[in-house]
C-alpha positions as a printed NumPy array, in Angstrom:
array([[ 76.071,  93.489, 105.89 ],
       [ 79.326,  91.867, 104.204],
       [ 82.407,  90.749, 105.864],
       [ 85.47 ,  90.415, 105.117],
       [ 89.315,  90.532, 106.045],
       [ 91.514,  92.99 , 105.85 ],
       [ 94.706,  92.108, 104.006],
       [ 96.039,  95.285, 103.672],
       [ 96.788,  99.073, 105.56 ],
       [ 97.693, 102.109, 104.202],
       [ 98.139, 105.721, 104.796],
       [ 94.082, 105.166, 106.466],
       [ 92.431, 103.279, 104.249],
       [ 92.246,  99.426, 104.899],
       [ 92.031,  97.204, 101.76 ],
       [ 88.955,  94.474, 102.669],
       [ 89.007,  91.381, 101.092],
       [ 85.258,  89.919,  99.738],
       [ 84.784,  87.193,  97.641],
       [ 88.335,  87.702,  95.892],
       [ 87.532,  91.521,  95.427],
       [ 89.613,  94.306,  96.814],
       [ 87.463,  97.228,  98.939],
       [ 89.06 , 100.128, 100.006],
       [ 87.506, 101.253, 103.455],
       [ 87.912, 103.682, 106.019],
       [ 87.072, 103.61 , 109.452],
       [ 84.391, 104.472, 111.211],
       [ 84.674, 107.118, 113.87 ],
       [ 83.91 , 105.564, 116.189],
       [ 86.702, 103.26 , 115.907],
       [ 89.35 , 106.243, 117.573],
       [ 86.284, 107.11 , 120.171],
       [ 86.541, 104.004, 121.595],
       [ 90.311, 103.431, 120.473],
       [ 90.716, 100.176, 118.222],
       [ 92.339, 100.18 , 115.343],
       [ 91.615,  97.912, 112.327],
       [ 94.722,  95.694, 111.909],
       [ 95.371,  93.946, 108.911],
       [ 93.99 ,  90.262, 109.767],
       [ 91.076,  91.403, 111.079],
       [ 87.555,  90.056, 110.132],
       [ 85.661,  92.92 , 109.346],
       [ 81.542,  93.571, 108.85 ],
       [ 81.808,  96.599, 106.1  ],
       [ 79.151,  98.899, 104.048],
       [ 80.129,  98.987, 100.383],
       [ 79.009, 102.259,  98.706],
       [ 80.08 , 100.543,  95.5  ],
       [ 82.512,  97.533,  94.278],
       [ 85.135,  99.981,  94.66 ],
       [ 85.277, 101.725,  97.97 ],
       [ 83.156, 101.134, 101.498],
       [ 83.852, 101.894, 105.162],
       [ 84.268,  99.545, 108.477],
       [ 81.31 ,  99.188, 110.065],
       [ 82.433,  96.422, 113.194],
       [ 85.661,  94.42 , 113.589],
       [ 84.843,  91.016, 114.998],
       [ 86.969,  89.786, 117.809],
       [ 90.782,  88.611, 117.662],
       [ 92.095,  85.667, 118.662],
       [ 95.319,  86.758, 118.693],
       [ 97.092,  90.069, 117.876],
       [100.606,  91.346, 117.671],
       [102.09 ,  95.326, 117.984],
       [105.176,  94.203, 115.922],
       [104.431,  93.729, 113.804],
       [100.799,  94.898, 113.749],
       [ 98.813,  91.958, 112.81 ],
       [ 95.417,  90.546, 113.784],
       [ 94.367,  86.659, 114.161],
       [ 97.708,  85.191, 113.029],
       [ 97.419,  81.012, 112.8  ],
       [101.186,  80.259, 112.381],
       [104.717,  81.887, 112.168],
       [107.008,  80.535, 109.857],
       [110.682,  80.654, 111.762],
       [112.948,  81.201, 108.832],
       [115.959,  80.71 , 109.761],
       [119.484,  79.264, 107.707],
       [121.701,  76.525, 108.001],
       [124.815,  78.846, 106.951],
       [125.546,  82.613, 106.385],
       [124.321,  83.174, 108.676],
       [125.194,  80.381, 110.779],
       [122.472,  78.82 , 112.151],
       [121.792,  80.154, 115.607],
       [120.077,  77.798, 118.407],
       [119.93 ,  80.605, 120.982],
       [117.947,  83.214, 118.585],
       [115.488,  80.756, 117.396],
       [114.732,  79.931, 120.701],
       [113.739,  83.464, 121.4  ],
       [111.723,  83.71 , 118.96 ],
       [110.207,  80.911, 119.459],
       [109.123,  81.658, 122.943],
       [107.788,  85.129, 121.862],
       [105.858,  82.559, 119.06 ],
       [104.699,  80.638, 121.972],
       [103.352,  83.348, 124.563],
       [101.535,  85.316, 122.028],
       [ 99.636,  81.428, 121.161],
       [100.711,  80.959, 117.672],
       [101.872,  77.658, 115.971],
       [105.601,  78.002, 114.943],
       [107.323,  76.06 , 112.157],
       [110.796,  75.918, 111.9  ],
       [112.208,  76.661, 108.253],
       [115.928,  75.786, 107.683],
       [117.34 ,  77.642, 104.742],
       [120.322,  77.125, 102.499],
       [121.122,  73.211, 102.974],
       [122.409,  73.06 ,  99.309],
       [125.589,  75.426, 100.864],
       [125.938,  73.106, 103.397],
       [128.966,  70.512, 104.08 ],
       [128.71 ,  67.195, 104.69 ],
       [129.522,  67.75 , 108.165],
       [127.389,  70.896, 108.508],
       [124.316,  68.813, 107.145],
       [124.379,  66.323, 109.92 ],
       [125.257,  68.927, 112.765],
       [121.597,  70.797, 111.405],
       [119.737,  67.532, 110.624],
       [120.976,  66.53 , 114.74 ],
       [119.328,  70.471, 115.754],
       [116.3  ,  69.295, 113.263],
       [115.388,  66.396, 115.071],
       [115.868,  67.947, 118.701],
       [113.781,  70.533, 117.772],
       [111.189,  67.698, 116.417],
       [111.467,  65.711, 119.855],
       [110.476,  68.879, 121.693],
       [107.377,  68.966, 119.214],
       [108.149,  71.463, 116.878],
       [107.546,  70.606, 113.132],
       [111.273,  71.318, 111.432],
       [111.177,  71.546, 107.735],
       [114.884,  71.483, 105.784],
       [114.522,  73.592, 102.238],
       [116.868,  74.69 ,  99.545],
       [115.29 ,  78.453,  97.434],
       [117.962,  77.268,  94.867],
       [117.346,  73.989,  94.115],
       [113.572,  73.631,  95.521],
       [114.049,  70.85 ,  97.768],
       [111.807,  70.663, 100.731],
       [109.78 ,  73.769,  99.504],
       [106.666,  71.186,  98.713],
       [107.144,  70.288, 102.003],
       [105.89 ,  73.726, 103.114],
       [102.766,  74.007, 101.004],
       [100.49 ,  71.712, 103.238],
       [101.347,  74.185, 105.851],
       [100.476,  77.103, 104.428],
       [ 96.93 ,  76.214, 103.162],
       [ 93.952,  77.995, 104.841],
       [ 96.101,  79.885, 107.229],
       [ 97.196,  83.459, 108.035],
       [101.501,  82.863, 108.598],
       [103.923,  85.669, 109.52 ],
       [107.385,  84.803, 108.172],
       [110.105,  85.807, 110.79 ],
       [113.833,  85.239, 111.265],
       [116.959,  87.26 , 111.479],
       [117.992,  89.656, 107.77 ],
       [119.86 ,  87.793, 104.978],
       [118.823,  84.271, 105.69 ],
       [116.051,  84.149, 102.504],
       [112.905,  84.926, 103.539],
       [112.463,  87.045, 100.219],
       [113.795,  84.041,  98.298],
       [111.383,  81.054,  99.783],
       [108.729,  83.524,  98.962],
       [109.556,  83.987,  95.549],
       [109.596,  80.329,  94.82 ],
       [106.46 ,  79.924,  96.785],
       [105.083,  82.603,  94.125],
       [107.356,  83.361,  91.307],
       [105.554,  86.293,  89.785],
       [106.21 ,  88.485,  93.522],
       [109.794,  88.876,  91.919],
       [110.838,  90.115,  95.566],
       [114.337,  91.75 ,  95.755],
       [116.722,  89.527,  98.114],
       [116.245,  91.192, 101.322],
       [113.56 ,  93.242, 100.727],
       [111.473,  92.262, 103.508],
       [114.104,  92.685, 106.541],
       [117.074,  95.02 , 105.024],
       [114.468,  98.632, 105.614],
       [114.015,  97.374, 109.189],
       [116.953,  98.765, 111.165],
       [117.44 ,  99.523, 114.394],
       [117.453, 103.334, 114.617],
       [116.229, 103.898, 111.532],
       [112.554, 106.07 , 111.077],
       [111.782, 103.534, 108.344],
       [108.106, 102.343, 107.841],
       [107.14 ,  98.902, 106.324],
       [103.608,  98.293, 105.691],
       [101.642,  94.939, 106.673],
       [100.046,  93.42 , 103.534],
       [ 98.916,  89.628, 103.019],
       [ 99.847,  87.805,  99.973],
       [ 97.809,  85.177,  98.274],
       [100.347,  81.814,  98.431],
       [ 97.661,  78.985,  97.391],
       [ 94.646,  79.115,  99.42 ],
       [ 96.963,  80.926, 102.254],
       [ 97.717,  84.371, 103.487],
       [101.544,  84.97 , 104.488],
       [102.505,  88.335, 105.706],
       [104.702,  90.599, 104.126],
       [106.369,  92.02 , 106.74 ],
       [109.853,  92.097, 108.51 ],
       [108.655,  89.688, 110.895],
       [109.305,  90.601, 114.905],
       [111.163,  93.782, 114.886],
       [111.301,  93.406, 119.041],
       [112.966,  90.456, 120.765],
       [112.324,  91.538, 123.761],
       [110.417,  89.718, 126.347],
       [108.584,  93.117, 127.617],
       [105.415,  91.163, 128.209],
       [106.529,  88.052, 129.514],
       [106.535,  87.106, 133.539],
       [108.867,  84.909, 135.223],
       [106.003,  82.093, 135.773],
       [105.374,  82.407, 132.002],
       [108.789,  80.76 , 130.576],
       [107.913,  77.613, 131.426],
       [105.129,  76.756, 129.139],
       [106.904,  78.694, 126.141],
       [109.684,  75.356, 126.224],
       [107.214,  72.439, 125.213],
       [109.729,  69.939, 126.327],
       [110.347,  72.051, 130.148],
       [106.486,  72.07 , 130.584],
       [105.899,  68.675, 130.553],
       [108.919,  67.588, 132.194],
       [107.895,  70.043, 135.039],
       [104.974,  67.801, 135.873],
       [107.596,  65.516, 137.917],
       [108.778,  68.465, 139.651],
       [108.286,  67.746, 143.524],
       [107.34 ,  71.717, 144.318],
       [104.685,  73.979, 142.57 ],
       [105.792,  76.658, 140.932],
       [109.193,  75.239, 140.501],
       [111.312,  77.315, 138.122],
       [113.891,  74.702, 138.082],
       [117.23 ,  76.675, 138.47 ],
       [117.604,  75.843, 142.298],
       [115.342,  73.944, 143.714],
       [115.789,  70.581, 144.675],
       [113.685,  67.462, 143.352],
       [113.069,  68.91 , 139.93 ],
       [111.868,  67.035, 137.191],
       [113.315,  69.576, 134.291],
       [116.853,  69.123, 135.726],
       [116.841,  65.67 , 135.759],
       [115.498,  65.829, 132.399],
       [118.718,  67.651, 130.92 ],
       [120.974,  65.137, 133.34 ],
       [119.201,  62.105, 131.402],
       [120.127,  63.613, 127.632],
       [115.765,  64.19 , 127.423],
       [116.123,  67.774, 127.609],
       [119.152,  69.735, 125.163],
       [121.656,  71.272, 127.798],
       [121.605,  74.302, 125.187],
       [118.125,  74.563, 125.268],
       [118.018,  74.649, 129.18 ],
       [120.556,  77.092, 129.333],
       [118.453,  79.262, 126.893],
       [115.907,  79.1  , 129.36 ],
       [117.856,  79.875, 132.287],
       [119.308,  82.899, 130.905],
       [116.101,  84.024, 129.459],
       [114.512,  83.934, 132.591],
       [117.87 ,  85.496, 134.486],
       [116.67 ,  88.215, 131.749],
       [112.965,  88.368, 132.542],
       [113.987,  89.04 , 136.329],
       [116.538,  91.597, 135.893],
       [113.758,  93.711, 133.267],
       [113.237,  97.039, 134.937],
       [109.623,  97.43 , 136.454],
       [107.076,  99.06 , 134.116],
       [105.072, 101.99 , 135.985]])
């Protein structure tokens, strides 16, 4: 039997991708017996009654998947975020990059806009850039209106499934329109119809960038850490986790214990004081969540 992926859902048919042809499946029903649901993403074994038109058959096993928004096996997320209007914000990619983290996908941080930036407000986000790079992260510094840094990006995007994500107006739509110039993407199309409130419905598709897949989507439409548990946060800060190795007690969560490794981190410059305040509140959050029953 073929396989494929599925790059695309719609209104119950799920658009398979086979050796750069386009099936339009359905679903078995067996599927809603045993309650999956295809997800775009997914690897997919499929009967093909003609070139045209098939139905799922067996989806093969995720290694990953996300509710919002609904997405199957994704390799990176691409944190878009920009260096003004909006300002850039420390404390919201920091959330999102510890939902990145617990859900196990590789994040890359995509700074926006430099060619609106001052002097000044250059070296403030090249300082945040290479923070960001001490902690681990790859940070990548890109202009939609002049280009620069955008090559930087390709390498990246090569052979992988990526989920753009990042707060509205900060060009998402733009980067991908220079990444492919015939999507002709309206600025803000991707994140504008996502409100809070609002009975709007986006669907998932993949788009073709190189040899790449990057979802069209508005990214995470929840920032809320519904899944995560307190003895989670740690390993979602990179730079907290392996300073927590010289922690004295196990399980330290290093807000009041004594002898901990992360706090003498921050005292010693090693750690950002924003970033461990990020944590600190985030997992003052985590603890106050109501109980789910």
């Amino acid at each position: 039997m073929p396989e494929g992926k599925i790059v695309k859902a719609l209104s119950g048919f799920y658009y398979v991708l086979h050796n750069d042809n386009l099936i339009q499946c359905r679903g078995r029903g067996v599927f809603r017996k045993n309650k999956i649901t295809p997800l775009v993403g997914d690897e997919v074994v499929f009967q093909a009654e003609n070139d045209l038109e098939g139905y799922i058959l067996e989806v093969k096993e995720r290694k990953n998947e996300l509710v919002r928004p609904p997405i199957a096996n994704v390799d990176q997320a691409i944190l878009v975020f920009s260096a003004v209007e909006p300002d850039f914000s420390t404390v919201l990619l920091d959330r999102f990059l510890v939902l990145v983290e617990f859900n196990q996908i590789e994040p890359l941080i995509c700074i926006t806009k430099m060619d609106l930036t001052s002097d000044e407000e250059r070296a403030r986000i090249e300082e945040y850039a290479a923070r960001y790079r001490g902690a681990g992260y790859e940070v990548i510094l890109t202009s939609s209106e002049t280009e620069a840094g955008i090559e930087r990006l390709n390498p990246h995007i090569e052979n992988k499934i990526s989920v753009f994500a990042g707060q509205s107006g900060v060009g998402k739509s733009s980067l991908l329109n220079v990444l492919r110039p015939d999507l002709d993407l309206k600025t803000n199309d991707i994140s504008s119809h996502l409100g809070r409130g609002k009975h709007t419905t986006r669907h998932v598709e993949l788009i073709k960038v190189g040899n790449g897949l990057i979802a069209d989507t508005p990214g995470f439409s929840s920032l809320e850490f519904t899944n995560i548990e307190v003895e989670d946060l740690t390993s979602c800060f990179p730079e907290i986790q392996k300073a927590s190795e010289y922690c004295k007690f196990r399980g330290c969560l290093h807000v009041t214990e004594p002898k901990c490794g992360v706090k003498s981190a921050v005292e010693s410059g090693d750690i950002p004081s924003y970033r461990y305040e990020h944590y600190v509140d985030f997992l003052q959050e985590i603890k106050d969540r109501k109980p789910r029953y």
